[in-house]
Coordinates of C-alpha atoms and ligand atoms in Angstrom, one line a residue:
M92 CA -7.8 -25.3 6.7
D93 CA -5.5 -22.7 5.2
V94 CA -3.7 -20.3 7.6
F95 CA -2.8 -16.8 6.5
G96 CA -1.4 -14.1 8.7
L97 CA 0.4 -10.8 9.3
L98 CA 4.0 -10.3 10.5
G99 CA 4.6 -7.0 12.2
N100 CA 5.2 -5.3 15.5
P101 CA 2.9 -4.1 16.8
V102 CA -0.1 -5.7 14.9
G103 CA -2.7 -5.5 17.7
H104 CA -4.9 -2.9 15.9
S105 CA -4.5 -4.4 12.4
L106 CA -7.6 -4.3 10.1
S107 CA -6.3 -7.1 8.0
P108 CA -7.8 -10.1 10.0
P109 CA -11.4 -8.9 9.6
M110 CA -10.9 -7.8 6.0
H111 CA -9.5 -11.2 4.9
E112 CA -11.8 -13.3 7.0
A113 CA -14.8 -11.5 5.4
A114 CA -13.4 -12.8 2.1
Y115 CA -13.1 -16.4 3.4
D116 CA -16.7 -16.2 4.7
E117 CA -18.0 -14.8 1.4
L118 CA -16.3 -17.4 -0.8
E119 CA -16.6 -20.2 1.7
V120 CA -12.8 -20.6 1.9
D121 CA -11.7 -22.7 4.9
G122 CA -9.2 -20.2 6.1
R123 CA -8.1 -18.3 9.2
Y124 CA -6.0 -15.0 9.3
V125 CA -3.9 -14.5 12.4
T126 CA -1.4 -11.9 13.6
F127 CA 2.2 -12.6 14.7
E128 CA 4.7 -10.3 16.5
P129 CA 8.2 -11.7 16.2
A130 CA 11.1 -10.0 17.8
P131 CA 13.1 -7.9 15.3
D132 CA 16.0 -10.4 15.2
D133 CA 13.6 -13.4 14.6
L134 CA 12.1 -12.4 11.3
G135 CA 14.0 -15.0 9.3
A136 CA 13.2 -17.7 11.8
A137 CA 9.5 -16.6 11.8
I138 CA 9.3 -16.9 8.0
E139 CA 11.1 -20.3 7.9
G140 CA 8.9 -21.5 10.7
A141 CA 5.7 -20.4 9.0
Q142 CA 6.9 -22.3 5.8
A143 CA 7.6 -25.4 7.9
L144 CA 4.2 -25.3 9.5
G145 CA 2.5 -25.0 6.1
V146 CA 1.2 -21.4 6.5
A147 CA -0.3 -20.5 3.1
G148 CA 0.6 -16.8 3.0
L149 CA 1.8 -13.9 5.1
N150 CA 1.4 -10.1 4.9
V151 CA 4.3 -8.1 6.3
T152 CA 4.1 -4.7 7.9
I153 CA 6.2 -2.3 9.9
P154 CA 9.0 -2.8 10.9
F155 CA 9.7 -5.8 8.6
K156 CA 8.8 -4.8 5.1
Q157 CA 12.4 -4.0 4.0
D158 CA 14.1 -6.8 6.0
A159 CA 11.7 -9.4 4.6
L160 CA 13.4 -9.0 1.2
A161 CA 16.4 -11.0 2.4
H162 CA 14.2 -14.0 3.4
V163 CA 12.2 -14.4 0.2
E164 CA 12.6 -14.6 -3.6
P165 CA 11.2 -11.2 -4.4
D166 CA 9.4 -10.6 -7.7
D167 CA 10.7 -7.8 -9.9
L168 CA 8.4 -5.1 -8.5
A169 CA 9.1 -5.9 -4.8
A170 CA 12.9 -5.9 -5.6
R171 CA 12.6 -2.5 -7.3
I172 CA 10.5 -1.0 -4.5
G173 CA 12.8 -2.6 -1.9
A174 CA 10.1 -3.9 0.3
V175 CA 7.9 -7.0 0.6
N176 CA 4.4 -6.8 2.1
T177 CA 3.1 -10.2 0.9
I178 CA 4.7 -13.6 1.1
D179 CA 3.3 -16.6 -0.9
F180 CA 4.5 -20.0 0.3
A181 CA 2.6 -21.9 -2.3
D182 CA 4.3 -21.1 -5.6
G183 CA 7.9 -22.0 -4.8
G184 CA 7.7 -25.2 -6.8
D185 CA 5.6 -27.7 -8.8
S186 CA 4.5 -29.8 -5.9
A187 CA 4.1 -29.4 -2.2
S188 CA 7.5 -31.1 -1.5
D189 CA 9.3 -28.8 -4.0
A190 CA 7.6 -25.8 -2.5
A191 CA 8.8 -26.7 1.0
D192 CA 12.4 -26.5 -0.2
D193 CA 12.3 -23.3 -2.1
P194 CA 12.3 -19.8 -0.6
P195 CA 8.8 -18.3 -0.7
T196 CA 8.0 -15.6 -3.1
G197 CA 7.8 -12.0 -2.0
H198 CA 5.5 -9.4 -3.5
N199 CA 4.7 -5.7 -2.9
T200 CA 0.9 -5.3 -3.2
D201 CA 1.0 -1.7 -1.8
A202 CA 1.7 -0.7 -5.4
A203 CA -1.3 -2.5 -6.7
G204 CA -3.2 -0.9 -3.8
V205 CA -2.4 2.5 -5.4
R206 CA -3.0 1.5 -9.0
R207 CA -6.3 -0.3 -8.3
S208 CA -7.6 2.5 -6.0
F209 CA -7.3 4.9 -9.0
A210 CA -8.8 2.3 -11.4
H211 CA -11.8 1.8 -9.0
H212 CA -12.5 5.6 -9.3
D213 CA -12.1 5.5 -13.1
V214 CA -8.9 7.6 -12.9
T215 CA -6.5 6.8 -15.7
L216 CA -2.8 7.0 -15.1
A217 CA -1.2 6.6 -18.5
D218 CA 0.3 9.8 -19.8
R219 CA -0.8 11.8 -16.7
D220 CA 1.3 14.1 -14.6
A221 CA 1.5 12.8 -11.1
V222 CA 2.9 14.2 -7.8
V223 CA 3.9 11.9 -5.0
V224 CA 4.3 13.6 -1.6
G225 CA 6.8 11.6 0.5
A226 CA 9.7 9.3 -0.1
G227 CA 9.2 6.5 2.5
G228 CA 7.8 3.1 2.0
A229 CA 4.3 4.1 0.9
A230 CA 5.7 6.7 -1.4
R231 CA 8.1 4.3 -3.1
A232 CA 5.2 1.9 -3.8
A233 CA 3.1 4.8 -5.1
A234 CA 5.9 6.2 -7.3
F235 CA 6.6 2.8 -8.9
A236 CA 2.9 2.1 -9.4
L237 CA 2.3 5.4 -11.1
A238 CA 5.5 5.3 -13.3
D239 CA 4.8 1.7 -14.3
A240 CA 1.2 2.7 -15.3
G241 CA 2.7 5.4 -17.6
A242 CA 2.4 8.5 -15.5
T243 CA 5.2 11.1 -15.3
V244 CA 6.0 11.5 -11.7
H245 CA 7.3 14.3 -9.5
V246 CA 8.4 13.3 -6.0
A247 CA 8.2 16.0 -3.3
N248 CA 9.5 15.3 0.2
R249 CA 10.5 17.1 3.3
T250 CA 14.0 15.6 3.1
V251 CA 14.9 16.5 -0.5
E252 CA 17.8 13.9 -0.8
R253 CA 15.3 11.1 -0.2
A254 CA 13.1 12.4 -3.0
E255 CA 16.1 12.7 -5.3
S256 CA 17.2 9.2 -4.5
L257 CA 13.7 7.8 -5.3
A258 CA 13.4 9.8 -8.5
S259 CA 16.8 8.6 -9.7
E260 CA 15.3 5.0 -9.8
L261 CA 12.5 5.9 -12.1
P262 CA 12.4 7.1 -15.7
E263 CA 11.7 10.8 -16.4
T264 CA 11.0 11.4 -12.7
T265 CA 11.8 14.8 -11.0
A266 CA 12.2 15.6 -7.3
G267 CA 12.0 18.5 -4.9
G268 CA 11.2 19.6 -1.5
L269 CA 7.7 20.3 -0.2
D270 CA 8.0 23.8 -1.6
S271 CA 7.9 22.3 -5.1
L272 CA 4.3 21.5 -4.5
E273 CA 3.4 25.2 -5.1
T274 CA 4.4 24.9 -8.8
R275 CA 3.8 21.2 -9.5
V276 CA 0.3 20.6 -8.0
P277 CA -1.5 23.2 -10.1
D278 CA -0.5 21.4 -13.3
A279 CA -0.9 17.9 -12.0
D280 CA -3.7 15.4 -12.8
V281 CA -2.9 12.9 -10.0
L282 CA -1.7 13.5 -6.4
V283 CA -0.8 10.9 -3.8
N284 CA 0.0 11.9 -0.2
A285 CA 2.3 9.2 1.1
T286 CA 3.6 11.0 4.1
S287 CA 2.2 10.5 7.6
V288 CA 1.1 14.1 7.7
G289 CA -2.6 14.2 8.5
M290 CA -2.5 11.0 10.6
E291 CA -4.4 11.5 13.8
E292 CA -4.1 15.3 13.2
D293 CA -5.8 18.0 11.2
R294 CA -2.9 19.0 9.0
S295 CA -2.2 18.7 5.2
P296 CA 1.2 18.5 3.5
V297 CA -0.2 20.2 0.4
P298 CA -1.1 24.0 0.2
A299 CA -4.9 24.2 -0.2
E300 CA -4.7 26.9 -2.9
T301 CA -2.8 24.5 -5.2
L302 CA -5.6 22.0 -5.4
H303 CA -8.1 22.1 -8.3
G304 CA -11.0 20.4 -10.0
D305 CA -9.0 18.5 -12.6
L306 CA -7.0 16.6 -9.9
A307 CA -7.6 13.1 -8.5
V308 CA -6.2 12.9 -4.9
L309 CA -5.3 9.7 -3.0
D310 CA -4.4 10.1 0.6
A311 CA -2.6 7.0 2.0
V312 CA -3.5 8.1 5.5
Y313 CA -6.6 6.3 6.7
R314 CA -6.9 7.5 10.3
P315 CA -8.9 9.6 10.0
L316 CA -10.5 8.6 6.8
D317 CA -11.5 12.1 5.8
T318 CA -8.2 14.0 6.1
R319 CA -7.8 17.7 5.8
L320 CA -6.1 17.2 2.4
L321 CA -9.2 15.3 1.1
R322 CA -11.6 17.9 2.5
E323 CA -9.7 20.7 0.9
A324 CA -9.4 18.9 -2.4
R325 CA -13.1 18.0 -2.4
E326 CA -14.0 21.7 -1.7
R327 CA -12.1 22.6 -4.9
G328 CA -13.8 20.0 -6.9
A329 CA -11.1 17.3 -7.0
T330 CA -11.8 13.5 -7.1
T331 CA -10.9 12.2 -3.7
I332 CA -9.9 8.7 -2.7
D333 CA -9.3 7.9 1.0
G334 CA -6.6 5.6 2.4
A335 CA -9.0 2.7 3.1
W336 CA -9.1 2.1 -0.7
M337 CA -5.4 1.6 -0.8
L338 CA -5.5 -0.7 2.3
L339 CA -8.4 -2.6 0.7
Y340 CA -6.8 -3.2 -2.7
Q341 CA -3.4 -4.2 -1.2
G342 CA -5.4 -6.9 0.6
V343 CA -7.5 -7.8 -2.4
E344 CA -4.3 -8.2 -4.4
A345 CA -2.7 -10.4 -1.7
F346 CA -5.9 -12.6 -1.5
E347 CA -5.8 -13.1 -5.2
L348 CA -2.1 -14.0 -5.2
W349 CA -2.6 -16.5 -2.5
T350 CA -5.9 -18.2 -3.7
G351 CA -5.9 -17.6 -7.4
R352 CA -9.5 -16.4 -7.1
D353 CA -11.1 -13.0 -7.7
A354 CA -11.5 -11.4 -4.3
P355 CA -14.9 -10.4 -3.0
V356 CA -14.1 -6.7 -3.0
N357 CA -17.4 -5.5 -1.6
A358 CA -17.4 -7.9 1.3
M359 CA -13.8 -7.0 2.2
N360 CA -14.5 -3.2 1.8
E361 CA -17.6 -3.5 4.1
A362 CA -15.6 -5.3 6.8
L363 CA -12.8 -2.8 6.6
R364 CA -15.0 0.3 6.7
A365 CA -17.1 -1.0 9.6
R366 CA -13.9 -0.8 11.7
L367 CA -12.7 2.7 10.6
Ligands
LIG1215 P1 7.7 6.1 6.3 O1 8.4 5.2 5.5 O2 8.1 6.4 7.7 O3 7.7 7.6 5.5 C1 7.2 8.7 6.1 C2 7.1 9.9 5.1 O4 6.4 10.9 5.8 C3 8.5 10.4 4.7 O5 8.4 10.8 3.4 C4 8.7 11.6 5.7 O6 9.5 12.6 5.2 C5 7.2 12.1 5.8 N1 7.0 12.9 6.9 C6 6.8 12.4 8.2 N2 6.6 13.5 9.1 C7 6.5 14.6 8.3 C8 6.3 15.9 8.6 N3 6.0 16.4 9.8 N4 6.3 16.8 7.5 C9 6.5 16.4 6.3 N5 6.8 15.1 5.9 C10 6.8 14.2 6.9 O7 6.2 5.8 6.4 P2 5.3 5.0 5.4 O8 5.3 3.5 5.7 O9 5.7 5.4 4.0 O10 3.8 5.5 5.7 C11 3.4 6.8 5.4 C12 1.9 7.0 5.6 O11 1.2 6.1 4.7 C13 1.4 6.6 7.0 O12 0.4 7.5 7.4 C14 0.9 5.2 6.8 O13 -0.1 4.9 7.7 C15 0.3 5.3 5.4 N6 0.2 4.0 4.7 C16 -1.0 3.7 4.2 C17 -1.2 2.5 3.5 C18 -2.5 2.1 3.0 O14 -2.7 1.0 2.6 N7 -3.5 3.0 3.0 C19 0.0 1.7 3.3 C20 1.2 2.1 3.7 C21 1.3 3.3 4.4 P3 11.1 12.5 5.5 O15 11.7 11.6 4.5 O16 11.6 13.9 5.4 O17 11.3 12.0 6.9

């Protein structure tokens, strides 16, 4: 049996176990997906212990995504984003004994979560004007995903210095405060809300009057699924993509990294949405 899991604190309400176990059921993979809550100082020991026990793969969530970088061999994208949300223990060497000696590889599948959410909705990103609202972990993944896909990115964040810092790491990327949304969103093709505004509350970080019918809007917030931003965008004719798509596709990407198989996207999506 292959053991997969999630490192975070807290992880009690995580939707990853049912989503991944639905994939194992669908493809008849002999696997289990379990959650772990190490103490903050024990992250390195937890990862080493998982490797010693033969755990196949781990997801990593708050508060460990940045600190996990120091305990893995990050791929290029995870290193650039500065956060790891998926650890693969299997590909550290050519054989099981080699793999046991090498650090596991670290990936950031939140970026693929953004890219594949747009692809699923037939939204192309190359040569498009994109606005990312936020400059935290989700925003960094979104900004790198959009820029790598060929979009021109503007980062708008409450704390302008964080937006400027993120923009300086990407080609042709501009930055501003939330007030820059007034001028940037009307001309944008793609918008991602990667702030926590709208989570468990009926607020939107984007002025409703800036939204329009040529826009595709992804809200990373998934509680609630239908945020005020998405409602207001839909009312103005925009394509709307809820946060469960991003959550789904980061999990799909992790499953595919770990198993080398195409993930059963529909089964994983159904399991996820049944719990939201
Ligand atoms: P984070 O690193 O803590 O970043 C939070 C961001 O929200 C920062 O840009 C922060 O601005 C901004 N913010 C917070 N409160 C604000 C307010 N009152 N007004 C304006 N801006 C505010 O968090 P994160 O990990 O990036 O997560 C952000 C959201 O994305 C959360 O809702 C999370 O659940 C969601 N998320 C979803 C997925 C998914 O798969 N769907 C994946 C990851 C995260 P400052 O820099 O000014 O503080």
